[in-house]
mmCIF file of C-alpha atoms in Angstrom:
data_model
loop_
_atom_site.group_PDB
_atom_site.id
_atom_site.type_symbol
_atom_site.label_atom_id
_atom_site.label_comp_id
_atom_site.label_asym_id
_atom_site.label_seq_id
_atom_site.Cartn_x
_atom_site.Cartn_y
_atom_site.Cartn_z
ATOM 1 C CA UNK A 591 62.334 85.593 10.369
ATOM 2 C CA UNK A 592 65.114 87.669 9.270
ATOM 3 C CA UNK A 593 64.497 91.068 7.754
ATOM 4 C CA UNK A 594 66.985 92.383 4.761
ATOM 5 C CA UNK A 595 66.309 95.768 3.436
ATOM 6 C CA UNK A 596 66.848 95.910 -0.504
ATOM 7 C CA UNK A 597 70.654 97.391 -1.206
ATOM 8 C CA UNK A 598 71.840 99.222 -3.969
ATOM 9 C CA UNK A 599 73.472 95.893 -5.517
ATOM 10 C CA UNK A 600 70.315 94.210 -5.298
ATOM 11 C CA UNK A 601 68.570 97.297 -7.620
ATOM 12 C CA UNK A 602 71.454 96.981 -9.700
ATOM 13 C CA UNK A 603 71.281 92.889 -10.520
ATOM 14 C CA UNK A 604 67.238 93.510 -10.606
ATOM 15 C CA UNK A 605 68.215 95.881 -13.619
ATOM 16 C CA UNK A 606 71.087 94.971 -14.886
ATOM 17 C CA UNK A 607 73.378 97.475 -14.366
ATOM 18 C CA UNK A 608 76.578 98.436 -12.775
ATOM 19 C CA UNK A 609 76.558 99.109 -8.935
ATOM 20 C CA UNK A 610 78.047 102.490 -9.930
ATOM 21 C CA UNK A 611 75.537 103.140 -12.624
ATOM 22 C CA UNK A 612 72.430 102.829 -10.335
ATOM 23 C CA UNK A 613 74.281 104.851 -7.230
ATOM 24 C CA UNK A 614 74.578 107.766 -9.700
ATOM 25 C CA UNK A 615 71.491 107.644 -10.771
ATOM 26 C CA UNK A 616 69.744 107.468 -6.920
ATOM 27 C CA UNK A 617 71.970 110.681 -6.519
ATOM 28 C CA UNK A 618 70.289 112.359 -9.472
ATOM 29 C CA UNK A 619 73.642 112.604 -11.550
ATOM 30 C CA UNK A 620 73.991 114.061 -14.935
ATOM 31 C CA UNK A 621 76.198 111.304 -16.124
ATOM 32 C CA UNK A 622 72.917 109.169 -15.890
ATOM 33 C CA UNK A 623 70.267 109.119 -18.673
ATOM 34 C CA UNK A 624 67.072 110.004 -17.346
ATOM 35 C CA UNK A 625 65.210 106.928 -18.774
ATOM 36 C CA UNK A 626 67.715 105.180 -16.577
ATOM 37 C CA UNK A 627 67.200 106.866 -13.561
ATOM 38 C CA UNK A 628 63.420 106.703 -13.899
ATOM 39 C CA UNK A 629 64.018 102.890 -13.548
ATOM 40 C CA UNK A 630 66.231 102.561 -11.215
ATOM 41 C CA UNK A 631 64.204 105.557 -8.720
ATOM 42 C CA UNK A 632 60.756 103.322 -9.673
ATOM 43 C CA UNK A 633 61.808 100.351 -8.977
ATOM 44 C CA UNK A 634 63.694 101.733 -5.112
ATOM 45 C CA UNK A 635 60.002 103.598 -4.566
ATOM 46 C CA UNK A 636 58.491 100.167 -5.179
ATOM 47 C CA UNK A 637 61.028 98.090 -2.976
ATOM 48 C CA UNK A 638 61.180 100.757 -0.815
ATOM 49 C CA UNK A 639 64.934 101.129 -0.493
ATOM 50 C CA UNK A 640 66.531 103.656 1.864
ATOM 51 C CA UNK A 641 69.903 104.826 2.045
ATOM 52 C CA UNK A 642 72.001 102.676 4.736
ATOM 53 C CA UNK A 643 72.842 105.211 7.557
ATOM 54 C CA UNK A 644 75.496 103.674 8.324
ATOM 55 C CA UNK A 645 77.031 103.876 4.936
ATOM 56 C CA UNK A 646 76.414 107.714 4.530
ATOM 57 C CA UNK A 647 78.005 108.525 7.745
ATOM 58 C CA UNK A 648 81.067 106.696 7.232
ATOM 59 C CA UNK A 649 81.477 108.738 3.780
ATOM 60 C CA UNK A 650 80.656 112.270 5.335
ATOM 61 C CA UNK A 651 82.771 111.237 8.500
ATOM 62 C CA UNK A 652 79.501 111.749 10.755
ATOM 63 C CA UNK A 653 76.742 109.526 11.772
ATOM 64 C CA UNK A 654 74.148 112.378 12.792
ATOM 65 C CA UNK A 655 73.052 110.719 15.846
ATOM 66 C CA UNK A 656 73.389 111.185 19.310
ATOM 67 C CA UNK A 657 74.025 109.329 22.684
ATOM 68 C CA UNK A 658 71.342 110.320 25.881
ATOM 69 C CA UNK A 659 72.292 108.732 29.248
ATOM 70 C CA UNK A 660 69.830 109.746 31.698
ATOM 71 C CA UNK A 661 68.634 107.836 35.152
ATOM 72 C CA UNK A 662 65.131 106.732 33.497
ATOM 73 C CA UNK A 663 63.122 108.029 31.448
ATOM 74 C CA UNK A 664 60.255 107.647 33.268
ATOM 75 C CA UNK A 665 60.768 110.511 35.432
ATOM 76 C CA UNK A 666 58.609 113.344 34.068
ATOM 77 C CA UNK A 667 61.464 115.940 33.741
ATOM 78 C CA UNK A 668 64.104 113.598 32.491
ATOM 79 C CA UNK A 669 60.902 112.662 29.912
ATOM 80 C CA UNK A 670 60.496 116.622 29.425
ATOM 81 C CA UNK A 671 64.059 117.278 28.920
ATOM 82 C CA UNK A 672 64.259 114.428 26.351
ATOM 83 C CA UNK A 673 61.399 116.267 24.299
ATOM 84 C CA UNK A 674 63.630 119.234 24.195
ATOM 85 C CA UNK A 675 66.150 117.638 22.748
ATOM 86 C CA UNK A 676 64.547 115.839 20.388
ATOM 87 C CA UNK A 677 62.832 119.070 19.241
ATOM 88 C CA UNK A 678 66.020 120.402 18.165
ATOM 89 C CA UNK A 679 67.534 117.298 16.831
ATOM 90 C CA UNK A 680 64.857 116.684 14.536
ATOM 91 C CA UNK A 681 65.366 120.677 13.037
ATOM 92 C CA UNK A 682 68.964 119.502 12.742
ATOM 93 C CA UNK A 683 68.670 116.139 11.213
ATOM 94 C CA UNK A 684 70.005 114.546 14.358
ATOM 95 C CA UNK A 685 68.816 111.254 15.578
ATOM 96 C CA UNK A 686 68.752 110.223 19.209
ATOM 97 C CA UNK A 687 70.088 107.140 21.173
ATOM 98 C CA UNK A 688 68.338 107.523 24.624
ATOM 99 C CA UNK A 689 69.951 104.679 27.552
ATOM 100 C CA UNK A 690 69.287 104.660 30.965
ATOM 101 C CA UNK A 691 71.655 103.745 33.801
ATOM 102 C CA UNK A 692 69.121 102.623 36.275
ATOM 103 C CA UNK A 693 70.830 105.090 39.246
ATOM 104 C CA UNK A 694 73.658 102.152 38.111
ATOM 105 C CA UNK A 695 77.416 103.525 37.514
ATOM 106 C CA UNK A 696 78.098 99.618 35.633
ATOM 107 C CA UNK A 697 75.351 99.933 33.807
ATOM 108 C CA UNK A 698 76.433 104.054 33.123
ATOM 109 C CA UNK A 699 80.224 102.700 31.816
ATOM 110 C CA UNK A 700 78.397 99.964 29.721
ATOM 111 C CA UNK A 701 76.011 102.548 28.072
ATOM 112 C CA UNK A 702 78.588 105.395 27.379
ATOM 113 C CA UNK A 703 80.987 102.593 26.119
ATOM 114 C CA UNK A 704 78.223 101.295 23.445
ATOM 115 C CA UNK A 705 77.679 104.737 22.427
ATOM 116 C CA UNK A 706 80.553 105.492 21.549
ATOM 117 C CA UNK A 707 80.884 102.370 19.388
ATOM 118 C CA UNK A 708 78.097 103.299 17.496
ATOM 119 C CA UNK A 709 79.686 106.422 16.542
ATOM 120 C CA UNK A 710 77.583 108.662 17.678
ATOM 121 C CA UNK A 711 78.650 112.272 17.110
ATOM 122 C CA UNK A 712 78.243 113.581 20.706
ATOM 123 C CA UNK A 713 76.893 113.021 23.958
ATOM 124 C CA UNK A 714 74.231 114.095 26.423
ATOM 125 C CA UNK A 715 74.394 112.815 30.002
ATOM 126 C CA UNK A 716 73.025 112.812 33.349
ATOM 127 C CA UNK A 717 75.253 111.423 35.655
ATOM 128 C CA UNK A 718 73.783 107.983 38.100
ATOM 129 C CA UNK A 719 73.545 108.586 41.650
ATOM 130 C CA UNK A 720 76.367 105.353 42.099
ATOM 131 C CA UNK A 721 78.487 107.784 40.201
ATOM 132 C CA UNK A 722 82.057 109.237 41.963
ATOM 133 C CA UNK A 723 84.145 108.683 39.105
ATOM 134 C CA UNK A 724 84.012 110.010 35.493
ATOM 135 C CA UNK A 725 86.942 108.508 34.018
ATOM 136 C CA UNK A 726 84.908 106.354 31.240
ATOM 137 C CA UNK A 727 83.631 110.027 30.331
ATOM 138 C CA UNK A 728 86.799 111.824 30.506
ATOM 139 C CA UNK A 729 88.622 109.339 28.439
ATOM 140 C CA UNK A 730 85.646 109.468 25.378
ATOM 141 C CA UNK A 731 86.052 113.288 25.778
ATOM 142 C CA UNK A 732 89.469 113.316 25.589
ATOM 143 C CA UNK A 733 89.279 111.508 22.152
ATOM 144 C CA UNK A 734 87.311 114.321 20.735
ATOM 145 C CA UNK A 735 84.160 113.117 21.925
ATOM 146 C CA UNK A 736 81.945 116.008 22.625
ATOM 147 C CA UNK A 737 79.868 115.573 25.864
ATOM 148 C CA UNK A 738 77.484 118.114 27.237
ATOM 149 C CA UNK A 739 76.310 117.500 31.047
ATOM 150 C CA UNK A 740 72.778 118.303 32.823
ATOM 151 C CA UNK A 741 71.075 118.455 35.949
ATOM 152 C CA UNK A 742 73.662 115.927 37.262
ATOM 153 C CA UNK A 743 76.919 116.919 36.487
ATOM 154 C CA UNK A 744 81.002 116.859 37.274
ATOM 155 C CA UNK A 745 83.495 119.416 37.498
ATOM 156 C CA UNK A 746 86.179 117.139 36.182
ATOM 157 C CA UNK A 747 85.269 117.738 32.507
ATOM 158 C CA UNK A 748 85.613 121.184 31.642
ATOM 159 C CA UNK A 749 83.073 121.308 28.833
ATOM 160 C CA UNK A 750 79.372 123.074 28.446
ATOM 161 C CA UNK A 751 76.886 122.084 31.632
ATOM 162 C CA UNK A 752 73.358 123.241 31.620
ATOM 163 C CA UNK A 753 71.230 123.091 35.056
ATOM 164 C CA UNK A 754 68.731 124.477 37.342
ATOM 165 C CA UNK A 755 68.965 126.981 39.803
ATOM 166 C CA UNK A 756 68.688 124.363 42.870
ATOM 167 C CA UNK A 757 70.126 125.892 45.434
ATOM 168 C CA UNK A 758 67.175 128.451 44.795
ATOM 169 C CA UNK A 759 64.639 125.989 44.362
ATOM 170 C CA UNK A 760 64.867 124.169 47.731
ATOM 171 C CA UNK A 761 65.589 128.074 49.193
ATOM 172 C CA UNK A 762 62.183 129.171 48.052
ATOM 173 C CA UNK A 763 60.504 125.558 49.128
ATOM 174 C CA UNK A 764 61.653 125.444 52.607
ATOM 175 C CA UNK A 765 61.401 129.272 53.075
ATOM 176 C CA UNK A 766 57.621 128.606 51.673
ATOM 177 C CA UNK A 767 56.879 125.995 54.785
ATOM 178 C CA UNK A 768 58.601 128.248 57.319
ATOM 179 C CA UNK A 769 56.170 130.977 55.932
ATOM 180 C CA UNK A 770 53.678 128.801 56.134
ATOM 181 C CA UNK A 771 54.433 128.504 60.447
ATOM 182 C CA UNK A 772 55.976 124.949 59.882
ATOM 183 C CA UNK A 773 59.270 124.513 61.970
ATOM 184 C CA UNK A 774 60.671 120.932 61.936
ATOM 185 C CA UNK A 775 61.549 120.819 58.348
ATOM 186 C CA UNK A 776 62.927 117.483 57.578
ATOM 187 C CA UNK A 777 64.367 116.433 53.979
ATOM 188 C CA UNK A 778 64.603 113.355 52.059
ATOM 189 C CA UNK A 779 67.191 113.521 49.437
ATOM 190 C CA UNK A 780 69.607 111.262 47.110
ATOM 191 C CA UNK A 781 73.297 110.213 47.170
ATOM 192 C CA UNK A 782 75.199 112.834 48.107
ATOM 193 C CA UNK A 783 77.788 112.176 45.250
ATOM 194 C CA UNK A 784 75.388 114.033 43.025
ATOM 195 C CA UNK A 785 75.562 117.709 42.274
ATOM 196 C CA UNK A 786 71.510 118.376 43.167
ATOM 197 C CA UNK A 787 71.949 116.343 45.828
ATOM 198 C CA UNK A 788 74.407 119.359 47.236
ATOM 199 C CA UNK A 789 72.989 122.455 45.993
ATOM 200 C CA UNK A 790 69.345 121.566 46.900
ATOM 201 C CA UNK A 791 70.743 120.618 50.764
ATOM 202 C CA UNK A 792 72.204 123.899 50.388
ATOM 203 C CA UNK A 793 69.480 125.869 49.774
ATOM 204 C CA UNK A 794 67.603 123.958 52.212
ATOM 205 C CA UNK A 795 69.968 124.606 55.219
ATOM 206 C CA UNK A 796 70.356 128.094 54.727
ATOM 207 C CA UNK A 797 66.662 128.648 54.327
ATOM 208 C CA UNK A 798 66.441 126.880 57.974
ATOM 209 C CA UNK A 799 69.759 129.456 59.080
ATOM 210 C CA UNK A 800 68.060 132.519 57.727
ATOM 211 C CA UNK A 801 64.808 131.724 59.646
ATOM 212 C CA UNK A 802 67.090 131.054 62.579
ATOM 213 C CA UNK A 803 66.619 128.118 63.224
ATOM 214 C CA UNK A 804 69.664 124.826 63.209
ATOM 215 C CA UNK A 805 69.703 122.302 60.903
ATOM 216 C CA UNK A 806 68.937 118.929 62.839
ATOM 217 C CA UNK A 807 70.970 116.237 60.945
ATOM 218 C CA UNK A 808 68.530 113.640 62.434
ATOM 219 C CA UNK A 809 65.792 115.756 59.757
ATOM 220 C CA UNK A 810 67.867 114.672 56.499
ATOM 221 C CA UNK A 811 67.656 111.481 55.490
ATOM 222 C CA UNK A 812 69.759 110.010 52.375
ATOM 223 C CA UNK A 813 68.496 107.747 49.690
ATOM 224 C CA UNK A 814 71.212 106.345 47.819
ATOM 225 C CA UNK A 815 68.889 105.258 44.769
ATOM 226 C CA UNK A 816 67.061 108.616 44.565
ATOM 227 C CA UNK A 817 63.822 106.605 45.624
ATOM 228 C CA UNK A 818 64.182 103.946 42.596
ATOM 229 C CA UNK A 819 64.040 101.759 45.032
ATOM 230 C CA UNK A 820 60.689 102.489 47.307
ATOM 231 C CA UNK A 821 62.007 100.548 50.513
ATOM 232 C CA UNK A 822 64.929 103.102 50.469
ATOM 233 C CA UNK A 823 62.617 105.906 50.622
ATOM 234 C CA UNK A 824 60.264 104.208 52.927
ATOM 235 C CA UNK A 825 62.878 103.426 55.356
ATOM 236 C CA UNK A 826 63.940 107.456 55.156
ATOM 237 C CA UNK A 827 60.295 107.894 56.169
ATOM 238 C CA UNK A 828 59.729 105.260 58.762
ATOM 239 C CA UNK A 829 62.998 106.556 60.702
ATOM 240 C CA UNK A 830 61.707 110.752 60.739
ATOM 241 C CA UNK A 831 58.206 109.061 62.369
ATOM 242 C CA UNK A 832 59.992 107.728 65.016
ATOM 243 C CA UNK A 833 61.748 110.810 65.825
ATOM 244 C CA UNK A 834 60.512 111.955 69.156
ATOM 245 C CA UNK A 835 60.048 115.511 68.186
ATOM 246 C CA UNK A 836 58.999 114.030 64.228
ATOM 247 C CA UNK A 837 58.417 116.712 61.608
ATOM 248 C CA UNK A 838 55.223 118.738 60.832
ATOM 249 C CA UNK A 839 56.868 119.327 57.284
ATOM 250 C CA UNK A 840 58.844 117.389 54.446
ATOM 251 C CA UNK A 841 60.869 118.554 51.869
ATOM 252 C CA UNK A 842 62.285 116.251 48.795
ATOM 253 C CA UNK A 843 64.410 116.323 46.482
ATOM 254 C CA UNK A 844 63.648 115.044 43.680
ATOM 255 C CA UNK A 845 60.688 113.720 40.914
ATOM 256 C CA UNK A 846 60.425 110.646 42.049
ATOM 257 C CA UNK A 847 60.948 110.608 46.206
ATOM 258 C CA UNK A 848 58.411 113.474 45.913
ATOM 259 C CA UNK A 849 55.592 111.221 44.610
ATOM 260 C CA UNK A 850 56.926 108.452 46.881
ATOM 261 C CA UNK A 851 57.058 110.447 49.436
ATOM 262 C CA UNK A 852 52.951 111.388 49.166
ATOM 263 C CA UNK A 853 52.311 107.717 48.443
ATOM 264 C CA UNK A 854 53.398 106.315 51.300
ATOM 265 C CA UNK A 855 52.245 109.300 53.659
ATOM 266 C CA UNK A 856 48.713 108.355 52.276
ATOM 267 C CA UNK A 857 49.351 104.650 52.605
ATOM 268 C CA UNK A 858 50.800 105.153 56.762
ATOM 269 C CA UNK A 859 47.304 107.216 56.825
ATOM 270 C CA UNK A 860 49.009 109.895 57.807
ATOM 271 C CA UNK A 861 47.215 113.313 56.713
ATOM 272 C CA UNK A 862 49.657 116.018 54.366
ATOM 273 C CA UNK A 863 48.934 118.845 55.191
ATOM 274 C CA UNK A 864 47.007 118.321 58.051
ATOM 275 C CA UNK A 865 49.998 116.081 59.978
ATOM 276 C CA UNK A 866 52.698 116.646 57.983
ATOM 277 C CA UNK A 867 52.919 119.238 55.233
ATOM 278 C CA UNK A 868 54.737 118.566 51.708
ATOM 279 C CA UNK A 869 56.865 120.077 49.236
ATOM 280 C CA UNK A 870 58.498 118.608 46.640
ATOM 281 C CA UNK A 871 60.556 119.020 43.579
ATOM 282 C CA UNK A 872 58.653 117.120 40.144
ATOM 283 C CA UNK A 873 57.595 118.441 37.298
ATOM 284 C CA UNK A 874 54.671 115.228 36.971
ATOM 285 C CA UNK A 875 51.775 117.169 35.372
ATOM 286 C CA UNK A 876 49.693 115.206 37.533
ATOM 287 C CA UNK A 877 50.889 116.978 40.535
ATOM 288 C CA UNK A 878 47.416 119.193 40.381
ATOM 289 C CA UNK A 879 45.499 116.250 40.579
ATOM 290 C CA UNK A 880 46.735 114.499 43.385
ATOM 291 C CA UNK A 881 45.163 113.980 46.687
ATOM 292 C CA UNK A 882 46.134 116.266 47.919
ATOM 293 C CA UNK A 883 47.569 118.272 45.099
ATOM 294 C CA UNK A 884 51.155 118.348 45.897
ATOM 295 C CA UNK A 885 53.351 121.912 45.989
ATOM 296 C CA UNK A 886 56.530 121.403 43.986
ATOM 297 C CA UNK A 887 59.413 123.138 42.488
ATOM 298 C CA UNK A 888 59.297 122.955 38.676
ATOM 299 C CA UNK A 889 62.656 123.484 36.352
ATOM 300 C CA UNK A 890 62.663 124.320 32.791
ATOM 301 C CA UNK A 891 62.923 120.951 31.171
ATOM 302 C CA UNK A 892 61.985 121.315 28.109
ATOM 303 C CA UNK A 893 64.040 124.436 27.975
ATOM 304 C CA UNK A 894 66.763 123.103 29.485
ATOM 305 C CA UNK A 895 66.706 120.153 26.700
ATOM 306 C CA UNK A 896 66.910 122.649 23.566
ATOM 307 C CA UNK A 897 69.899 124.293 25.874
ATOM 308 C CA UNK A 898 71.961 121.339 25.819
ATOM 309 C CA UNK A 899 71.122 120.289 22.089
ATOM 310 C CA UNK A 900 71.965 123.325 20.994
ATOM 311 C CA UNK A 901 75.067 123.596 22.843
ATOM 312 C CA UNK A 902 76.364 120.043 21.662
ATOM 313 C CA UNK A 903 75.833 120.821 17.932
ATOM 314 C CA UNK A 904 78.122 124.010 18.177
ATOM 315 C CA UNK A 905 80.471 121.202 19.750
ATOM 316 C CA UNK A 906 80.311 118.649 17.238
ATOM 317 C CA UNK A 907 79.741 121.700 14.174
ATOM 318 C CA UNK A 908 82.628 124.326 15.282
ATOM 319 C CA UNK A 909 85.443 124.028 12.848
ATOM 320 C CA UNK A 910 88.091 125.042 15.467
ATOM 321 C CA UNK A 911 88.901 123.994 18.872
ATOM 322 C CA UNK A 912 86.312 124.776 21.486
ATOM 323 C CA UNK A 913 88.312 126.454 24.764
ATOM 324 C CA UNK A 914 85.490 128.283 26.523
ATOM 325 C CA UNK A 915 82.228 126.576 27.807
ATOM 326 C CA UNK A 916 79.363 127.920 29.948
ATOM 327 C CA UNK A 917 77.261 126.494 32.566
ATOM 328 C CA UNK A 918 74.125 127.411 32.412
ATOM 329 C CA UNK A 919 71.498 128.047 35.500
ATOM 330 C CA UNK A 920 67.914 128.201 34.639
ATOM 331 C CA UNK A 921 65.080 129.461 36.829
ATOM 332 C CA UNK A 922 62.638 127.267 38.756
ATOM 333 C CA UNK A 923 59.234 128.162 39.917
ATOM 334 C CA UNK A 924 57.334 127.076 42.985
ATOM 335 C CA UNK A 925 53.837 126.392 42.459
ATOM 336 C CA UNK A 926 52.135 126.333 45.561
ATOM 337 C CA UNK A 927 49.311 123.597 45.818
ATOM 338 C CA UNK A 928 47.393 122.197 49.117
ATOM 339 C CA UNK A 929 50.047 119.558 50.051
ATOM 340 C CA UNK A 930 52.173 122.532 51.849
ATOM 341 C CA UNK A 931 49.198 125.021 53.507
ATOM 342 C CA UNK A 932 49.056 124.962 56.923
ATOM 343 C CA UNK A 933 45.528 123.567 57.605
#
């Protein structure tokens, strides 16, 4: 069954009038009698008619919506972030086109390419972890496209970025197990192509330097998926067990090989904290009521959403030439749960 909303031609024939008649009258215009615009608004409330989109933004040169690429949006802070941006775009009259890449740069191209033929206004992206070239992004942008990036993002577009403080984050989380008398730290972590990937490594190796101790490469295992795919991460955690010296502690990276992470720890019957202690980042709001309730570094997501709405309207809105752009770092917090206490 095909569905055809009611059009402004099919009011008019209904009526009887001119196409142009009952389009002045929906606007409200004096040119129209007011009998006449009774009937024509009466009989649009009773059809319901709505204006076509599509239509309005081809007259006004805009089609008030905007393009989200993201990993998936069932991580919880790519979920919160998308709540911040829809918070503002609704204040603004914006509508949203969320896609997800999967962790997939194909599937990345293919979403930022249909965007952009729906004419959205701007874009908001997170970049895949198969990602190590931006071209398909730098071309839109250098069409006048404006693109704001988060969380995962390039330094070959010079345009507004808005992320956490990760180098921080992973600081604070592996100076939190060191504190906590834990010594062989290991961490599980995504492609290194990404930006987190990097800063949170960072943080996490000087952490390690500062307490003097060396970072062990054999400790830091990759995931090239960012623990989409569970066998990845399992894998990771199969090859620390068999370490000889393995770790008393675990730090990862990210939302998803955090949870993972505790999952399969539970499932190898291993006991966290009381064999191997765990700290992740996620920002699940079920992270309380795990067993055992797991200590993670939380960023600002819905924040950091409203952030990078907020900085694409004054993109799309500025009626001159944007030349300066920021990148914004906002805080995380470490909430300390049982997962991480030395038993």
């Amino acid at each position: 069954m095909n569905f055809h909303p009611i059009t402004i031609k099919d009011i008019a024939k209904a009526l009887g009038l001119s196409v142009s008649t009952v389009s002045k009258a929906l606007r409200g215009s004096h040119e129209i009698s007011q009998e006449t615009k009774n009937n024509v608004l009466a009989y649009a409330r009773e059809h319901n008619y709505k204006p076509n989109p599509i239509a309005q933004s081809l007259k006004r040169g805009r089609s008030k919506s905007i393009g989200v690429i993201v990993c998936n949006i069932d991580n919880n802070f790519f979920s919160q972030v998308i709540n911040g941006i829809e918070s503002v775009a609704r204040q603004k009259d914006y509508n949203i086109i969320i896609t997800q890449s999967r962790e997939s740069y194909e599937r990345e191209v293919t979403n930022s390419l249909h965007l952009s033929a729906r004419s959205v206004d701007g874009m908001i992206v997170s970049l895949s972890a198969e990602t190590r070239n931006v071209d398909h992004f730098a071309n839109l942008y250098k069409k006048g496209l404006p693109i704001v990036f988060f969380d995962r993002v390039t330094d070959e577009i010079d345009t507004h970025k808005v992320i956490a403080n990760n180098f921080k984050g992973a600081y604070e989380a592996t100076r939190h197990l060191l504190e906590q008398g834990f010594r062989r730290i290991a961490h599980i972590t995504s492609s290194l192509s990404l930006s987190i990937t990097l800063e949170r490594l960072q943080g996490y190796k000087q952490a390690l330097t500062d307490a003097g101790l060396e970072p062990d490469q054999h400790y830091i295992k990759l995931c090239q998926h960012g623990g989409m795919i569970q066998e990845e991460t399992r894998q990771a955690l199969t090859e620390l067990l068999q370490l000889e010296h393995r770790p008393d502690a675990i730090f990862t990276a990210s939302d998803r090989l955090s949870t993972t992470t505790l999952s399969l720890l539970r499932q190898m019957k291993i006991a966290v904290p009381g064999e191997i202690a765990l700290v992740g980042f996620t920002n699940s709001i079920s992270a309380d009521i795990f067993n055992p309730s797991l200590t993670a570094v939380v960023q600002p997501a819905l924040e950091m959403g409203q952030q990078i709405m907020d900085l694409l309207i004054q993109l799309i809105e500025s009626k001159r030439p944007v030349t300066s752009f920021e990148k914004r770092v906002l805080e995380t917090e470490l909430k300390i749960r049982d997962s991480s206490l030395h038993p």
